[in-house]
């Protein structure tokens, strides 16, 4: 369960940052990330409540941002594409 909570946080952090890039850059390059590699990093050993607290704060910011998007900003994020980077 703890690993799943950390994964959800990582996924939502990436989604939030991708949206902010789409809102602030012309033609942003949005990278994917290696989920299985992220799961092996040392911060996944922290208690799940650490990720839950951050997730709650992130959702508060993300919700506020989404609720206050202009029509032009909304169109910018709806054309976001993801490019897989080759190693």
JSON list of N, CA and C in Angstrom, two decimals:
[
{"chain": "A", "resi": 1, "resn": "UNK", "atom": "N", "xyz": [0.82, -1.19, 0.00]},
{"chain": "A", "resi": 1, "resn": "UNK", "atom": "CA", "xyz": [0.00, 0.00, 0.00]},
{"chain": "A", "resi": 1, "resn": "UNK", "atom": "C", "xyz": [0.87, 1.26, 0.00]},
{"chain": "A", "resi": 2, "resn": "UNK", "atom": "N", "xyz": [1.93, 1.24, 0.77]},
{"chain": "A", "resi": 2, "resn": "UNK", "atom": "CA", "xyz": [2.81, 2.40, 0.88]},
{"chain": "A", "resi": 2, "resn": "UNK", "atom": "C", "xyz": [3.41, 2.74, -0.49]},
{"chain": "A", "resi": 3, "resn": "UNK", "atom": "N", "xyz": [3.85, 1.71, -1.22]},
{"chain": "A", "resi": 3, "resn": "UNK", "atom": "CA", "xyz": [4.44, 1.94, -2.54]},
{"chain": "A", "resi": 3, "resn": "UNK", "atom": "C", "xyz": [3.42, 2.59, -3.48]},
{"chain": "A", "resi": 4, "resn": "UNK", "atom": "N", "xyz": [2.17, 2.16, -3.40]},
{"chain": "A", "resi": 4, "resn": "UNK", "atom": "CA", "xyz": [1.11, 2.72, -4.24]},
{"chain": "A", "resi": 4, "resn": "UNK", "atom": "C", "xyz": [0.90, 4.20, -3.92]},
{"chain": "A", "resi": 5, "resn": "UNK", "atom": "N", "xyz": [0.90, 4.55, -2.66]},
{"chain": "A", "resi": 5, "resn": "UNK", "atom": "CA", "xyz": [0.70, 5.95, -2.25]},
{"chain": "A", "resi": 5, "resn": "UNK", "atom": "C", "xyz": [1.85, 6.82, -2.78]},
{"chain": "A", "resi": 6, "resn": "UNK", "atom": "N", "xyz": [3.07, 6.33, -2.67]},
{"chain": "A", "resi": 6, "resn": "UNK", "atom": "CA", "xyz": [4.21, 7.08, -3.19]},
{"chain": "A", "resi": 6, "resn": "UNK", "atom": "C", "xyz": [4.11, 7.21, -4.71]},
{"chain": "A", "resi": 7, "resn": "UNK", "atom": "N", "xyz": [3.66, 6.16, -5.39]},
{"chain": "A", "resi": 7, "resn": "UNK", "atom": "CA", "xyz": [3.49, 6.22, -6.85]},
{"chain": "A", "resi": 7, "resn": "UNK", "atom": "C", "xyz": [2.43, 7.25, -7.25]},
{"chain": "A", "resi": 8, "resn": "UNK", "atom": "N", "xyz": [1.32, 7.29, -6.55]},
{"chain": "A", "resi": 8, "resn": "UNK", "atom": "CA", "xyz": [0.27, 8.26, -6.86]},
{"chain": "A", "resi": 8, "resn": "UNK", "atom": "C", "xyz": [0.82, 9.68, -6.71]},
{"chain": "A", "resi": 9, "resn": "UNK", "atom": "N", "xyz": [1.57, 9.92, -5.65]},
{"chain": "A", "resi": 9, "resn": "UNK", "atom": "CA", "xyz": [2.17, 11.24, -5.47]},
{"chain": "A", "resi": 9, "resn": "UNK", "atom": "C", "xyz": [3.11, 11.58, -6.64]},
{"chain": "A", "resi": 10, "resn": "UNK", "atom": "N", "xyz": [4.00, 10.66, -6.99]},
{"chain": "A", "resi": 10, "resn": "UNK", "atom": "CA", "xyz": [4.92, 10.90, -8.10]},
{"chain": "A", "resi": 10, "resn": "UNK", "atom": "C", "xyz": [4.15, 11.22, -9.39]},
{"chain": "A", "resi": 11, "resn": "UNK", "atom": "N", "xyz": [3.13, 10.46, -9.65]},
{"chain": "A", "resi": 11, "resn": "UNK", "atom": "CA", "xyz": [2.32, 10.65, -10.86]},
{"chain": "A", "resi": 11, "resn": "UNK", "atom": "C", "xyz": [1.64, 12.01, -10.86]},
{"chain": "A", "resi": 12, "resn": "UNK", "atom": "N", "xyz": [1.06, 12.39, -9.74]},
{"chain": "A", "resi": 12, "resn": "UNK", "atom": "CA", "xyz": [0.36, 13.67, -9.66]},
{"chain": "A", "resi": 12, "resn": "UNK", "atom": "C", "xyz": [1.33, 14.85, -9.70]},
{"chain": "A", "resi": 13, "resn": "UNK", "atom": "N", "xyz": [2.49, 14.70, -9.08]},
{"chain": "A", "resi": 13, "resn": "UNK", "atom": "CA", "xyz": [3.50, 15.76, -9.17]},
{"chain": "A", "resi": 13, "resn": "UNK", "atom": "C", "xyz": [3.91, 15.98, -10.63]},
{"chain": "A", "resi": 14, "resn": "UNK", "atom": "N", "xyz": [4.11, 14.89, -11.35]},
{"chain": "A", "resi": 14, "resn": "UNK", "atom": "CA", "xyz": [4.47, 15.01, -12.77]},
{"chain": "A", "resi": 14, "resn": "UNK", "atom": "C", "xyz": [3.35, 15.64, -13.57]},
{"chain": "A", "resi": 15, "resn": "UNK", "atom": "N", "xyz": [2.11, 15.25, -13.31]},
{"chain": "A", "resi": 15, "resn": "UNK", "atom": "CA", "xyz": [0.98, 15.84, -14.02]},
{"chain": "A", "resi": 15, "resn": "UNK", "atom": "C", "xyz": [0.85, 17.32, -13.76]},
{"chain": "A", "resi": 16, "resn": "UNK", "atom": "N", "xyz": [1.03, 17.72, -12.53]},
{"chain": "A", "resi": 16, "resn": "UNK", "atom": "CA", "xyz": [0.95, 19.13, -12.15]},
{"chain": "A", "resi": 16, "resn": "UNK", "atom": "C", "xyz": [2.05, 19.93, -12.86]},
{"chain": "A", "resi": 17, "resn": "UNK", "atom": "N", "xyz": [3.26, 19.42, -12.84]},
{"chain": "A", "resi": 17, "resn": "UNK", "atom": "CA", "xyz": [4.37, 20.13, -13.48]},
{"chain": "A", "resi": 17, "resn": "UNK", "atom": "C", "xyz": [4.18, 20.18, -15.00]},
{"chain": "A", "resi": 18, "resn": "UNK", "atom": "N", "xyz": [3.67, 19.13, -15.60]},
{"chain": "A", "resi": 18, "resn": "UNK", "atom": "CA", "xyz": [3.41, 19.15, -17.04]},
{"chain": "A", "resi": 18, "resn": "UNK", "atom": "C", "xyz": [2.38, 20.22, -17.39]},
{"chain": "A", "resi": 19, "resn": "UNK", "atom": "N", "xyz": [1.37, 20.34, -16.56]},
{"chain": "A", "resi": 19, "resn": "UNK", "atom": "CA", "xyz": [0.35, 21.36, -16.81]},
{"chain": "A", "resi": 19, "resn": "UNK", "atom": "C", "xyz": [0.96, 22.76, -16.70]},
{"chain": "A", "resi": 20, "resn": "UNK", "atom": "N", "xyz": [1.79, 22.97, -15.69]},
{"chain": "A", "resi": 20, "resn": "UNK", "atom": "CA", "xyz": [2.41, 24.28, -15.52]},
{"chain": "A", "resi": 20, "resn": "UNK", "atom": "C", "xyz": [3.35, 24.61, -16.68]},
{"chain": "A", "resi": 21, "resn": "UNK", "atom": "N", "xyz": [4.06, 23.61, -17.19]},
{"chain": "A", "resi": 21, "resn": "UNK", "atom": "CA", "xyz": [4.90, 23.83, -18.37]},
{"chain": "A", "resi": 21, "resn": "UNK", "atom": "C", "xyz": [4.05, 24.22, -19.56]},
{"chain": "A", "resi": 22, "resn": "UNK", "atom": "N", "xyz": [2.92, 23.55, -19.73]},
{"chain": "A", "resi": 22, "resn": "UNK", "atom": "CA", "xyz": [2.03, 23.86, -20.85]},
{"chain": "A", "resi": 22, "resn": "UNK", "atom": "C", "xyz": [1.46, 25.27, -20.73]},
{"chain": "A", "resi": 23, "resn": "UNK", "atom": "N", "xyz": [1.26, 25.74, -19.52]},
{"chain": "A", "resi": 23, "resn": "UNK", "atom": "CA", "xyz": [0.72, 27.08, -19.30]},
{"chain": "A", "resi": 23, "resn": "UNK", "atom": "C", "xyz": [1.76, 28.19, -19.46]},
{"chain": "A", "resi": 24, "resn": "UNK", "atom": "N", "xyz": [3.03, 27.86, -19.32]},
{"chain": "A", "resi": 24, "resn": "UNK", "atom": "CA", "xyz": [4.05, 28.90, -19.27]},
{"chain": "A", "resi": 24, "resn": "UNK", "atom": "C", "xyz": [5.07, 28.87, -20.39]},
{"chain": "A", "resi": 25, "resn": "UNK", "atom": "N", "xyz": [5.07, 27.83, -21.20]},
{"chain": "A", "resi": 25, "resn": "UNK", "atom": "CA", "xyz": [6.07, 27.72, -22.26]},
{"chain": "A", "resi": 25, "resn": "UNK", "atom": "C", "xyz": [5.40, 27.50, -23.61]},
{"chain": "A", "resi": 26, "resn": "UNK", "atom": "N", "xyz": [6.04, 28.01, -24.64]},
{"chain": "A", "resi": 26, "resn": "UNK", "atom": "CA", "xyz": [5.59, 27.73, -26.00]},
{"chain": "A", "resi": 26, "resn": "UNK", "atom": "C", "xyz": [6.18, 26.38, -26.42]},
{"chain": "A", "resi": 27, "resn": "UNK", "atom": "N", "xyz": [5.32, 25.49, -26.85]},
{"chain": "A", "resi": 27, "resn": "UNK", "atom": "CA", "xyz": [5.75, 24.16, -27.32]},
{"chain": "A", "resi": 27, "resn": "UNK", "atom": "C", "xyz": [6.65, 23.43, -26.31]},
{"chain": "A", "resi": 28, "resn": "UNK", "atom": "N", "xyz": [6.19, 23.26, -25.09]},
{"chain": "A", "resi": 28, "resn": "UNK", "atom": "CA", "xyz": [7.04, 22.59, -24.10]},
{"chain": "A", "resi": 28, "resn": "UNK", "atom": "C", "xyz": [7.26, 21.13, -24.47]},
{"chain": "A", "resi": 29, "resn": "UNK", "atom": "N", "xyz": [8.44, 20.64, -24.17]},
{"chain": "A", "resi": 29, "resn": "UNK", "atom": "CA", "xyz": [8.72, 19.22, -24.34]},
{"chain": "A", "resi": 29, "resn": "UNK", "atom": "C", "xyz": [8.45, 18.56, -22.99]},
{"chain": "A", "resi": 30, "resn": "UNK", "atom": "N", "xyz": [7.52, 17.68, -22.99]},
{"chain": "A", "resi": 30, "resn": "UNK", "atom": "CA", "xyz": [7.11, 17.01, -21.76]},
{"chain": "A", "resi": 30, "resn": "UNK", "atom": "C", "xyz": [7.67, 15.59, -21.77]},
{"chain": "A", "resi": 31, "resn": "UNK", "atom": "N", "xyz": [8.53, 15.31, -20.83]},
{"chain": "A", "resi": 31, "resn": "UNK", "atom": "CA", "xyz": [9.16, 13.99, -20.75]},
{"chain": "A", "resi": 31, "resn": "UNK", "atom": "C", "xyz": [8.29, 13.02, -19.95]},
{"chain": "A", "resi": 32, "resn": "UNK", "atom": "N", "xyz": [8.44, 11.75, -20.31]},
{"chain": "A", "resi": 32, "resn": "UNK", "atom": "CA", "xyz": [7.88, 10.70, -19.48]},
{"chain": "A", "resi": 32, "resn": "UNK", "atom": "C", "xyz": [8.88, 10.42, -18.36]},
{"chain": "A", "resi": 33, "resn": "UNK", "atom": "N", "xyz": [8.52, 9.55, -17.45]},
{"chain": "A", "resi": 33, "resn": "UNK", "atom": "CA", "xyz": [9.47, 9.16, -16.42]},
{"chain": "A", "resi": 33, "resn": "UNK", "atom": "C", "xyz": [9.37, 7.67, -16.20]},
{"chain": "A", "resi": 34, "resn": "UNK", "atom": "N", "xyz": [10.45, 7.08, -15.73]},
{"chain": "A", "resi": 34, "resn": "UNK", "atom": "CA", "xyz": [10.51, 5.63, -15.52]},
{"chain": "A", "resi": 34, "resn": "UNK", "atom": "C", "xyz": [9.93, 5.30, -14.15]},
{"chain": "A", "resi": 35, "resn": "UNK", "atom": "N", "xyz": [8.68, 4.93, -14.15]},
{"chain": "A", "resi": 35, "resn": "UNK", "atom": "CA", "xyz": [7.95, 4.68, -12.90]},
{"chain": "A", "resi": 35, "resn": "UNK", "atom": "C", "xyz": [8.66, 3.63, -12.04]},
{"chain": "A", "resi": 36, "resn": "UNK", "atom": "N", "xyz": [9.08, 2.56, -12.65]},
{"chain": "A", "resi": 36, "resn": "UNK", "atom": "CA", "xyz": [9.73, 1.49, -11.88]},
{"chain": "A", "resi": 36, "resn": "UNK", "atom": "C", "xyz": [11.05, 1.96, -11.27]},
{"chain": "A", "resi": 37, "resn": "UNK", "atom": "N", "xyz": [11.75, 2.83, -11.96]},
{"chain": "A", "resi": 37, "resn": "UNK", "atom": "CA", "xyz": [13.01, 3.36, -11.40]},
{"chain": "A", "resi": 37, "resn": "UNK", "atom": "C", "xyz": [12.74, 4.33, -10.26]},
{"chain": "A", "resi": 38, "resn": "UNK", "atom": "N", "xyz": [11.70, 5.14, -10.42]},
{"chain": "A", "resi": 38, "resn": "UNK", "atom": "CA", "xyz": [11.34, 6.07, -9.34]},
{"chain": "A", "resi": 38, "resn": "UNK", "atom": "C", "xyz": [10.96, 5.28, -8.08]},
{"chain": "A", "resi": 39, "resn": "UNK", "atom": "N", "xyz": [10.32, 4.14, -8.26]},
{"chain": "A", "resi": 39, "resn": "UNK", "atom": "CA", "xyz": [9.88, 3.33, -7.12]},
{"chain": "A", "resi": 39, "resn": "UNK", "atom": "C", "xyz": [11.07, 2.75, -6.34]},
{"chain": "A", "resi": 40, "resn": "UNK", "atom": "N", "xyz": [12.23, 2.70, -6.97]},
{"chain": "A", "resi": 40, "resn": "UNK", "atom": "CA", "xyz": [13.43, 2.17, -6.31]},
{"chain": "A", "resi": 40, "resn": "UNK", "atom": "C", "xyz": [14.21, 3.23, -5.54]},
{"chain": "A", "resi": 41, "resn": "UNK", "atom": "N", "xyz": [13.84, 4.48, -5.68]},
{"chain": "A", "resi": 41, "resn": "UNK", "atom": "CA", "xyz": [14.58, 5.55, -5.01]},
{"chain": "A", "resi": 41, "resn": "UNK", "atom": "C", "xyz": [14.31, 5.53, -3.50]},
{"chain": "A", "resi": 42, "resn": "UNK", "atom": "N", "xyz": [15.26, 6.03, -2.76]},
{"chain": "A", "resi": 42, "resn": "UNK", "atom": "CA", "xyz": [15.25, 5.94, -1.30]},
{"chain": "A", "resi": 42, "resn": "UNK", "atom": "C", "xyz": [14.06, 6.64, -0.64]},
{"chain": "A", "resi": 43, "resn": "UNK", "atom": "N", "xyz": [13.52, 7.68, -1.29]},
{"chain": "A", "resi": 43, "resn": "UNK", "atom": "CA", "xyz": [12.41, 8.39, -0.66]},
{"chain": "A", "resi": 43, "resn": "UNK", "atom": "C", "xyz": [11.14, 7.55, -0.58]},
{"chain": "A", "resi": 44, "resn": "UNK", "atom": "N", "xyz": [11.09, 6.45, -1.31]},
{"chain": "A", "resi": 44, "resn": "UNK", "atom": "CA", "xyz": [9.93, 5.56, -1.22]},
{"chain": "A", "resi": 44, "resn": "UNK", "atom": "C", "xyz": [9.94, 4.73, 0.07]},
{"chain": "A", "resi": 45, "resn": "UNK", "atom": "N", "xyz": [11.01, 4.85, 0.83]},
{"chain": "A", "resi": 45, "resn": "UNK", "atom": "CA", "xyz": [11.07, 4.16, 2.12]},
{"chain": "A", "resi": 45, "resn": "UNK", "atom": "C", "xyz": [10.44, 5.00, 3.24]},
{"chain": "A", "resi": 46, "resn": "UNK", "atom": "N", "xyz": [10.13, 6.25, 2.94]},
{"chain": "A", "resi": 46, "resn": "UNK", "atom": "CA", "xyz": [9.48, 7.10, 3.95]},
{"chain": "A", "resi": 46, "resn": "UNK", "atom": "C", "xyz": [8.08, 6.57, 4.26]},
{"chain": "A", "resi": 47, "resn": "UNK", "atom": "N", "xyz": [7.55, 6.90, 5.41]},
{"chain": "A", "resi": 47, "resn": "UNK", "atom": "CA", "xyz": [6.17, 6.50, 5.74]},
{"chain": "A", "resi": 47, "resn": "UNK", "atom": "C", "xyz": [5.18, 7.11, 4.73]},
{"chain": "A", "resi": 48, "resn": "UNK", "atom": "N", "xyz": [4.11, 6.41, 4.48]},
{"chain": "A", "resi": 48, "resn": "UNK", "atom": "CA", "xyz": [3.13, 6.86, 3.49]},
{"chain": "A", "resi": 48, "resn": "UNK", "atom": "C", "xyz": [2.50, 8.21, 3.86]},
{"chain": "A", "resi": 49, "resn": "UNK", "atom": "N", "xyz": [2.44, 8.54, 5.14]},
{"chain": "A", "resi": 49, "resn": "UNK", "atom": "CA", "xyz": [1.82, 9.81, 5.54]},
{"chain": "A", "resi": 49, "resn": "UNK", "atom": "C", "xyz": [2.58, 11.02, 4.98]},
{"chain": "A", "resi": 50, "resn": "UNK", "atom": "N", "xyz": [3.88, 10.88, 4.73]},
{"chain": "A", "resi": 50, "resn": "UNK", "atom": "CA", "xyz": [4.66, 11.97, 4.14]},
{"chain": "A", "resi": 50, "resn": "UNK", "atom": "C", "xyz": [4.13, 12.28, 2.75]},
{"chain": "A", "resi": 51, "resn": "UNK", "atom": "N", "xyz": [3.92, 11.23, 1.95]},
{"chain": "A", "resi": 51, "resn": "UNK", "atom": "CA", "xyz": [3.38, 11.43, 0.61]},
{"chain": "A", "resi": 51, "resn": "UNK", "atom": "C", "xyz": [1.93, 11.87, 0.65]},
{"chain": "A", "resi": 52, "resn": "UNK", "atom": "N", "xyz": [1.15, 11.38, 1.59]},
{"chain": "A", "resi": 52, "resn": "UNK", "atom": "CA", "xyz": [-0.25, 11.79, 1.69]},
{"chain": "A", "resi": 52, "resn": "UNK", "atom": "C", "xyz": [-0.38, 13.27, 2.02]},
{"chain": "A", "resi": 53, "resn": "UNK", "atom": "N", "xyz": [0.48, 13.78, 2.90]},
{"chain": "A", "resi": 53, "resn": "UNK", "atom": "CA", "xyz": [0.46, 15.21, 3.23]},
{"chain": "A", "resi": 53, "resn": "UNK", "atom": "C", "xyz": [0.80, 16.06, 2.02]},
{"chain": "A", "resi": 54, "resn": "UNK", "atom": "N", "xyz": [1.83, 15.66, 1.30]},
{"chain": "A", "resi": 54, "resn": "UNK", "atom": "CA", "xyz": [2.23, 16.40, 0.10]},
{"chain": "A", "resi": 54, "resn": "UNK", "atom": "C", "xyz": [1.15, 16.32, -0.98]},
{"chain": "A", "resi": 55, "resn": "UNK", "atom": "N", "xyz": [0.53, 15.15, -1.12]},
{"chain": "A", "resi": 55, "resn": "UNK", "atom": "CA", "xyz": [-0.54, 14.97, -2.10]},
{"chain": "A", "resi": 55, "resn": "UNK", "atom": "C", "xyz": [-1.72, 15.88, -1.79]},
{"chain": "A", "resi": 56, "resn": "UNK", "atom": "N", "xyz": [-2.06, 16.00, -0.53]},
{"chain": "A", "resi": 56, "resn": "UNK", "atom": "CA", "xyz": [-3.17, 16.88, -0.13]},
{"chain": "A", "resi": 56, "resn": "UNK", "atom": "C", "xyz": [-2.86, 18.34, -0.48]},
{"chain": "A", "resi": 57, "resn": "UNK", "atom": "N", "xyz": [-1.65, 18.77, -0.20]},
{"chain": "A", "resi": 57, "resn": "UNK", "atom": "CA", "xyz": [-1.26, 20.15, -0.53]},
{"chain": "A", "resi": 57, "resn": "UNK", "atom": "C", "xyz": [-1.20, 20.36, -2.04]},
{"chain": "A", "resi": 58, "resn": "UNK", "atom": "N", "xyz": [-0.66, 19.40, -2.75]},
{"chain": "A", "resi": 58, "resn": "UNK", "atom": "CA", "xyz": [-0.60, 19.49, -4.20]},
{"chain": "A", "resi": 58, "resn": "UNK", "atom": "C", "xyz": [-2.00, 19.60, -4.80]},
{"chain": "A", "resi": 59, "resn": "UNK", "atom": "N", "xyz": [-2.92, 18.79, -4.33]},
{"chain": "A", "resi": 59, "resn": "UNK", "atom": "CA", "xyz": [-4.29, 18.83, -4.84]},
{"chain": "A", "resi": 59, "resn": "UNK", "atom": "C", "xyz": [-4.96, 20.17, -4.56]},
{"chain": "A", "resi": 60, "resn": "UNK", "atom": "N", "xyz": [-4.65, 20.76, -3.42]},
{"chain": "A", "resi": 60, "resn": "UNK", "atom": "CA", "xyz": [-5.21, 22.08, -3.12]},
{"chain": "A", "resi": 60, "resn": "UNK", "atom": "C", "xyz": [-4.72, 23.12, -4.14]},
{"chain": "A", "resi": 61, "resn": "UNK", "atom": "N", "xyz": [-3.43, 23.10, -4.43]},
{"chain": "A", "resi": 61, "resn": "UNK", "atom": "CA", "xyz": [-2.87, 24.05, -5.41]},
{"chain": "A", "resi": 61, "resn": "UNK", "atom": "C", "xyz": [-3.40, 23.75, -6.81]},
{"chain": "A", "resi": 62, "resn": "UNK", "atom": "N", "xyz": [-3.42, 22.49, -7.19]},
{"chain": "A", "resi": 62, "resn": "UNK", "atom": "CA", "xyz": [-3.84, 22.09, -8.53]},
{"chain": "A", "resi": 62, "resn": "UNK", "atom": "C", "xyz": [-5.30, 22.46, -8.77]},
{"chain": "A", "resi": 63, "resn": "UNK", "atom": "N", "xyz": [-6.13, 22.19, -7.79]},
{"chain": "A", "resi": 63, "resn": "UNK", "atom": "CA", "xyz": [-7.55, 22.52, -7.88]},
{"chain": "A", "resi": 63, "resn": "UNK", "atom": "C", "xyz": [-7.75, 24.03, -8.02]},
{"chain": "A", "resi": 64, "resn": "UNK", "atom": "N", "xyz": [-7.04, 24.79, -7.23]},
{"chain": "A", "resi": 64, "resn": "UNK", "atom": "CA", "xyz": [-7.14, 26.25, -7.31]},
{"chain": "A", "resi": 64, "resn": "UNK", "atom": "C", "xyz": [-6.73, 26.75, -8.69]},
{"chain": "A", "resi": 65, "resn": "UNK", "atom": "N", "xyz": [-5.63, 26.21, -9.19]},
{"chain": "A", "resi": 65, "resn": "UNK", "atom": "CA", "xyz": [-5.16, 26.60, -10.52]},
{"chain": "A", "resi": 65, "resn": "UNK", "atom": "C", "xyz": [-6.19, 26.23, -11.59]},
{"chain": "A", "resi": 66, "resn": "UNK", "atom": "N", "xyz": [-6.70, 25.02, -11.55]},
{"chain": "A", "resi": 66, "resn": "UNK", "atom": "CA", "xyz": [-7.68, 24.58, -12.56]},
{"chain": "A", "resi": 66, "resn": "UNK", "atom": "C", "xyz": [-8.96, 25.41, -12.51]},
{"chain": "A", "resi": 67, "resn": "UNK", "atom": "N", "xyz": [-9.43, 25.71, -11.32]},
{"chain": "A", "resi": 67, "resn": "UNK", "atom": "CA", "xyz": [-10.67, 26.48, -11.19]},
{"chain": "A", "resi": 67, "resn": "UNK", "atom": "C", "xyz": [-10.52, 27.91, -11.71]},
{"chain": "A", "resi": 68, "resn": "UNK", "atom": "N", "xyz": [-9.29, 28.40, -11.80]},
{"chain": "A", "resi": 68, "resn": "UNK", "atom": "CA", "xyz": [-9.06, 29.78, -12.18]},
{"chain": "A", "resi": 68, "resn": "UNK", "atom": "C", "xyz": [-8.39, 29.95, -13.55]},
{"chain": "A", "resi": 69, "resn": "UNK", "atom": "N", "xyz": [-8.37, 28.89, -14.35]},
{"chain": "A", "resi": 69, "resn": "UNK", "atom": "CA", "xyz": [-7.83, 29.00, -15.70]},
{"chain": "A", "resi": 69, "resn": "UNK", "atom": "C", "xyz": [-8.71, 29.89, -16.56]},
{"chain": "A", "resi": 70, "resn": "UNK", "atom": "N", "xyz": [-8.07, 30.67, -17.41]},
{"chain": "A", "resi": 70, "resn": "UNK", "atom": "CA", "xyz": [-8.83, 31.43, -18.41]},
{"chain": "A", "resi": 70, "resn": "UNK", "atom": "C", "xyz": [-9.14, 30.48, -19.57]},
{"chain": "A", "resi": 71, "resn": "UNK", "atom": "N", "xyz": [-10.02, 30.89, -20.46]},
{"chain": "A", "resi": 71, "resn": "UNK", "atom": "CA", "xyz": [-10.35, 30.07, -21.63]},
{"chain": "A", "resi": 71, "resn": "UNK", "atom": "C", "xyz": [-9.11, 29.82, -22.49]},
{"chain": "A", "resi": 72, "resn": "UNK", "atom": "N", "xyz": [-8.29, 30.83, -22.62]},
{"chain": "A", "resi": 72, "resn": "UNK", "atom": "CA", "xyz": [-7.06, 30.69, -23.42]},
{"chain": "A", "resi": 72, "resn": "UNK", "atom": "C", "xyz": [-6.10, 29.69, -22.76]},
{"chain": "A", "resi": 73, "resn": "UNK", "atom": "N", "xyz": [-5.96, 29.79, -21.44]},
{"chain": "A", "resi": 73, "resn": "UNK", "atom": "CA", "xyz": [-5.09, 28.86, -20.72]},
{"chain": "A", "resi": 73, "resn": "UNK", "atom": "C", "xyz": [-5.62, 27.43, -20.84]},
{"chain": "A", "resi": 74, "resn": "UNK", "atom": "N", "xyz": [-6.92, 27.28, -20.74]},
{"chain": "A", "resi": 74, "resn": "UNK", "atom": "CA", "xyz": [-7.50, 25.94, -20.83]},
{"chain": "A", "resi": 74, "resn": "UNK", "atom": "C", "xyz": [-7.19, 25.32, -22.20]},
{"chain": "A", "resi": 75, "resn": "UNK", "atom": "N", "xyz": [-7.25, 26.09, -23.25]},
{"chain": "A", "resi": 75, "resn": "UNK", "atom": "CA", "xyz": [-6.93, 25.57, -24.58]},
{"chain": "A", "resi": 75, "resn": "UNK", "atom": "C", "xyz": [-5.46, 25.16, -24.66]},
{"chain": "A", "resi": 76, "resn": "UNK", "atom": "N", "xyz": [-4.60, 25.86, -23.98]},
{"chain": "A", "resi": 76, "resn": "UNK", "atom": "CA", "xyz": [-3.18, 25.51, -24.00]},
{"chain": "A", "resi": 76, "resn": "UNK", "atom": "C", "xyz": [-2.94, 24.13, -23.40]},
{"chain": "A", "resi": 77, "resn": "UNK", "atom": "N", "xyz": [-3.57, 23.83, -22.29]},
{"chain": "A", "resi": 77, "resn": "UNK", "atom": "CA", "xyz": [-3.31, 22.54, -21.67]},
{"chain": "A", "resi": 77, "resn": "UNK", "atom": "C", "xyz": [-4.02, 21.40, -22.39]},
{"chain": "A", "resi": 78, "resn": "UNK", "atom": "N", "xyz": [-5.06, 21.68, -23.16]},
{"chain": "A", "resi": 78, "resn": "UNK", "atom": "CA", "xyz": [-5.77, 20.60, -23.84]},
{"chain": "A", "resi": 78, "resn": "UNK", "atom": "C", "xyz": [-5.02, 20.10, -25.05]},
{"chain": "A", "resi": 79, "resn": "UNK", "atom": "N", "xyz": [-3.96, 20.79, -25.50]},
{"chain": "A", "resi": 79, "resn": "UNK", "atom": "CA", "xyz": [-3.17, 20.31, -26.63]},
{"chain": "A", "resi": 79, "resn": "UNK", "atom": "C", "xyz": [-1.81, 19.77, -26.19]},
{"chain": "A", "resi": 80, "resn": "UNK", "atom": "N", "xyz": [-1.65, 19.54, -24.95]},
{"chain": "A", "resi": 80, "resn": "UNK", "atom": "CA", "xyz": [-0.41, 19.03, -24.41]},
{"chain": "A", "resi": 80, "resn": "UNK", "atom": "C", "xyz": [-0.12, 17.63, -24.97]},
{"chain": "A", "resi": 81, "resn": "UNK", "atom": "N", "xyz": [1.09, 17.42, -25.44]},
{"chain": "A", "resi": 81, "resn": "UNK", "atom": "CA", "xyz": [1.51, 16.11, -25.90]},
{"chain": "A", "resi": 81, "resn": "UNK", "atom": "C", "xyz": [2.72, 15.67, -25.10]},
{"chain": "A", "resi": 82, "resn": "UNK", "atom": "N", "xyz": [2.89, 14.39, -24.98]},
{"chain": "A", "resi": 82, "resn": "UNK", "atom": "CA", "xyz": [4.01, 13.84, -24.22]},
{"chain": "A", "resi": 82, "resn": "UNK", "atom": "C", "xyz": [4.95, 13.15, -25.19]},
{"chain": "A", "resi": 83, "resn": "UNK", "atom": "N", "xyz": [6.24, 13.44, -25.03]},
{"chain": "A", "resi": 83, "resn": "UNK", "atom": "CA", "xyz": [7.27, 12.84, -25.87]},
{"chain": "A", "resi": 83, "resn": "UNK", "atom": "C", "xyz": [8.14, 11.94, -25.02]},
{"chain": "A", "resi": 84, "resn": "UNK", "atom": "N", "xyz": [8.26, 10.68, -25.43]},
{"chain": "A", "resi": 84, "resn": "UNK", "atom": "CA", "xyz": [9.13, 9.75, -24.70]},
{"chain": "A", "resi": 84, "resn": "UNK", "atom": "C", "xyz": [10.57, 10.03, -25.10]},
{"chain": "A", "resi": 85, "resn": "UNK", "atom": "N", "xyz": [11.40, 10.29, -24.13]},
{"chain": "A", "resi": 85, "resn": "UNK", "atom": "CA", "xyz": [12.82, 10.59, -24.40]},
{"chain": "A", "resi": 85, "resn": "UNK", "atom": "C", "xyz": [13.60, 9.28, -24.49]},
{"chain": "A", "resi": 86, "resn": "UNK", "atom": "N", "xyz": [14.45, 9.20, -25.49]},
{"chain": "A", "resi": 86, "resn": "UNK", "atom": "CA", "xyz": [15.30, 8.02, -25.66]},
{"chain": "A", "resi": 86, "resn": "UNK", "atom": "C", "xyz": [16.56, 8.19, -24.83]},
{"chain": "A", "resi": 87, "resn": "UNK", "atom": "N", "xyz": [17.01, 7.11, -24.24]},
{"chain": "A", "resi": 87, "resn": "UNK", "atom": "CA", "xyz": [18.24, 7.15, -23.42]},
{"chain": "A", "resi": 87, "resn": "UNK", "atom": "C", "xyz": [19.43, 6.88, -24.29]}
]
